């Protein structure tokens, strides 16, 4: 079945460091891909998305490119801030009658000042 | 626009009891999905409702059920609670098919 694999955390970085969180997927079709972020004690917030191959999603300095050839959707940010500390989830779905999101296990990011 | 709201935010129950959680989607959204989040299993899909019909269902026992009303508000019910049902239950809404899902803050259920 379809699945999402994320790099295991936790990831600890210093402020202004470069961030990469790896995400790869296994899919039988052509899903949309998402990154969601969860701050402590809160629900999930959509960070960015891409709906087809070679699309780049971006938001708040984060970006990810839908790579069909490597089945990947890695999250990157050039300079992280303490406020970026959270758990990041990679997910896929197909929409329609198969609209449920399939999530990775999540990667916890801690940014130190 | 107001976001997805979920009530209650916190709940403590004992084994064997039943519980009902409520979700109000973003105005205009017709699809509501429910997810269970636990430290061990991560985020797992429970079910999705669209225009009052269950459109998709995850791999959970029949103790987990839901419904959607004509105003798109949704409820999920868990009967005969077990300790393993302790989790954060998240509701997400979307305008319709093939649309991005927006999540509420969740209801944290503790079963003692």
XYZ file of C-alpha atoms in Angstrom:
225
model
C 0.000 0.000 0.000
C 0.912 3.654 -0.109
C 3.238 4.947 2.576
C 5.397 7.877 3.632
C 8.821 7.612 5.240
C 10.473 10.500 7.038
C 13.908 10.819 8.518
C 13.910 10.005 12.188
C 14.390 12.762 14.674
C 14.852 14.545 16.789
C 16.773 17.091 14.781
C 18.566 19.769 16.783
C 19.943 22.844 15.033
C 21.332 26.198 15.987
C 19.465 29.328 14.955
C 20.189 30.372 11.330
C 21.317 26.867 10.372
C 20.137 25.172 7.163
C 17.348 22.627 7.551
C 16.602 19.549 5.517
C 14.010 16.958 6.535
C 13.907 14.016 4.171
C 10.628 12.518 3.010
C 10.118 9.705 0.524
C 6.900 8.037 -0.494
C 5.542 4.882 -2.041
C 2.444 5.391 -4.126
C 0.431 3.399 -6.624
C -0.786 6.524 -8.409
C -0.039 10.218 -8.570
C -0.767 11.734 -5.179
C -0.606 15.265 -3.892
C 2.120 15.817 -1.310
C 1.991 17.922 1.824
C 4.029 19.141 4.755
C 2.143 19.841 7.967
C 3.593 21.316 11.166
C 2.436 20.693 14.722
C 3.427 23.055 17.516
C 3.305 21.779 21.107
C -0.239 21.236 22.320
C -1.805 22.168 18.992
C -3.338 20.559 15.925
C -1.746 20.356 12.498
C -1.147 23.392 10.323
C -0.639 23.105 6.587
C 2.846 24.346 5.767
C 3.020 23.744 2.024
C 1.823 21.410 -0.708
C 2.519 20.258 -4.250
C 0.015 18.557 -6.491
C 2.102 17.262 -9.387
C 5.627 16.301 -10.333
C 8.206 19.140 -10.358
C 5.861 21.469 -8.462
C 7.569 23.431 -5.697
C 5.584 24.304 -2.620
C 6.788 27.185 -0.459
C 5.664 29.086 2.614
C 7.339 31.069 5.425
C 10.793 30.367 4.026
C 10.194 26.615 3.793
C 10.137 24.867 0.449
C 9.823 21.372 -0.992
C 9.859 20.036 -4.561
C 7.786 17.071 -5.754
C 10.350 14.711 -7.302
C 8.619 11.850 -9.074
C 11.856 10.236 -10.253
C 13.153 9.863 -6.705
C 9.681 9.702 -5.060
C 10.764 12.403 -2.648
C 9.456 15.641 -1.147
C 12.235 16.915 1.102
C 11.563 19.964 3.269
C 14.203 22.711 3.332
C 14.709 26.084 4.952
C 17.741 28.261 4.554
C 17.854 29.774 8.025
C 15.814 28.334 10.889
C 14.542 30.283 13.869
C 13.751 29.212 17.417
C 10.071 29.658 16.553
C 10.381 26.861 13.943
C 10.736 24.307 16.740
C 7.882 21.858 16.161
C 7.055 18.437 14.739
C 6.915 18.243 10.950
C 4.787 15.679 9.106
C 5.041 14.687 5.471
C 1.816 13.330 3.958
C 0.159 12.270 0.709
C -3.371 11.868 -0.555
C -5.270 11.357 -3.771
C -8.382 13.345 -3.063
C -11.884 12.338 -4.056
C -13.088 9.089 -2.537
C -9.516 8.353 -1.436
C -8.985 11.687 0.191
C -7.552 10.467 3.442
C -4.074 11.715 4.257
C -1.335 9.144 4.774
C 1.259 10.541 7.150
C 4.860 9.866 7.943
C 5.859 9.353 11.570
C 6.873 12.974 12.029
C 10.221 14.637 12.661
C 10.751 16.727 15.770
C 12.852 19.824 15.195
C 14.446 21.767 18.042
C 16.197 25.042 17.255
C 18.560 26.439 19.892
C 19.366 30.155 20.170
C -13.027 32.893 8.346
C -13.108 30.933 11.550
C -11.048 27.769 11.543
C -12.056 24.237 12.383
C -13.315 23.999 15.945
C -13.450 20.911 18.105
C -15.188 20.337 21.398
C -14.372 19.455 24.032
C -10.632 20.091 24.009
C -9.919 17.683 26.854
C -11.802 14.688 28.133
C -11.221 12.065 30.798
C -13.237 8.850 30.706
C -12.998 5.416 32.254
C -12.834 2.064 30.523
C -16.158 0.843 29.228
C -17.704 4.275 28.896
C -18.574 5.908 25.614
C -17.627 9.336 24.331
C -18.831 11.750 21.635
C -16.537 14.327 20.079
C -17.714 17.228 17.971
C -16.211 19.054 15.018
C -17.388 22.209 13.253
C -15.711 22.659 9.870
C -14.688 25.881 8.201
C -17.740 27.635 6.797
C -18.489 26.320 3.320
C -16.475 23.132 3.723
C -18.463 19.975 3.041
C -15.901 17.296 3.806
C -14.869 16.353 7.324
C -12.213 13.763 8.173
C -11.180 12.351 11.525
C -7.728 11.156 12.557
C -6.322 9.552 15.681
C -2.836 10.561 16.860
C -0.908 8.437 19.350
C 2.811 8.323 20.179
C 3.044 4.700 19.077
C 0.968 4.627 15.893
C 1.295 8.216 14.785
C -1.494 9.759 12.743
C -4.090 7.296 11.516
C -7.172 7.972 9.422
C -10.525 7.089 10.994
C -13.191 8.146 8.490
C -14.333 10.869 6.137
C -17.772 12.331 5.622
C -18.938 14.313 2.636
C -22.450 15.713 2.356
C -23.656 13.558 5.274
C -22.324 10.323 3.737
C -19.356 8.321 4.904
C -17.078 8.285 1.893
C -14.032 6.549 3.237
C -13.131 4.544 6.327
C -9.861 3.577 7.966
C -8.946 0.347 9.665
C -10.558 0.816 13.060
C -13.012 -1.431 14.920
C -16.734 -0.845 14.802
C -16.600 0.822 18.225
C -15.550 3.918 16.318
C -18.371 5.581 14.435
C -19.265 8.970 13.128
C -21.863 11.026 11.401
C -22.251 14.324 9.630
C -25.171 16.680 9.838
C -26.755 18.788 7.121
C -24.775 21.846 8.274
C -21.555 19.794 7.773
C -20.823 19.572 11.484
C -19.593 16.139 12.427
C -19.472 13.957 15.489
C -17.507 10.853 16.218
C -18.423 8.330 18.860
C -16.307 5.724 20.573
C -18.167 3.086 22.544
C -16.824 0.715 25.185
C -13.658 2.727 25.665
C -10.340 0.946 26.070
C -7.105 2.263 27.565
C -5.590 2.215 24.075
C -8.157 4.725 22.854
C -6.291 7.448 24.748
C -5.162 9.783 21.997
C -5.461 13.160 20.358
C -8.415 13.078 17.963
C -8.062 15.511 15.105
C -10.747 16.713 12.770
C -9.975 18.210 9.373
C -12.231 19.912 6.860
C -11.944 20.646 3.157
C -14.219 22.296 0.609
C -14.797 19.047 -1.249
C -13.055 16.404 -3.273
C -9.331 16.704 -3.977
C -8.937 19.657 -1.693
C -6.431 20.511 0.992
C -7.465 19.548 4.504
C -7.376 22.055 7.366
C -7.108 20.742 10.894
C -8.675 21.714 14.165
C -6.803 21.852 17.490
C -7.913 18.364 18.449
C -9.622 16.724 21.402
C -7.298 15.017 23.842
C -8.978 11.932 25.291
C -7.588 10.144 28.311
C -9.088 6.769 29.214
C -8.417 5.583 32.766
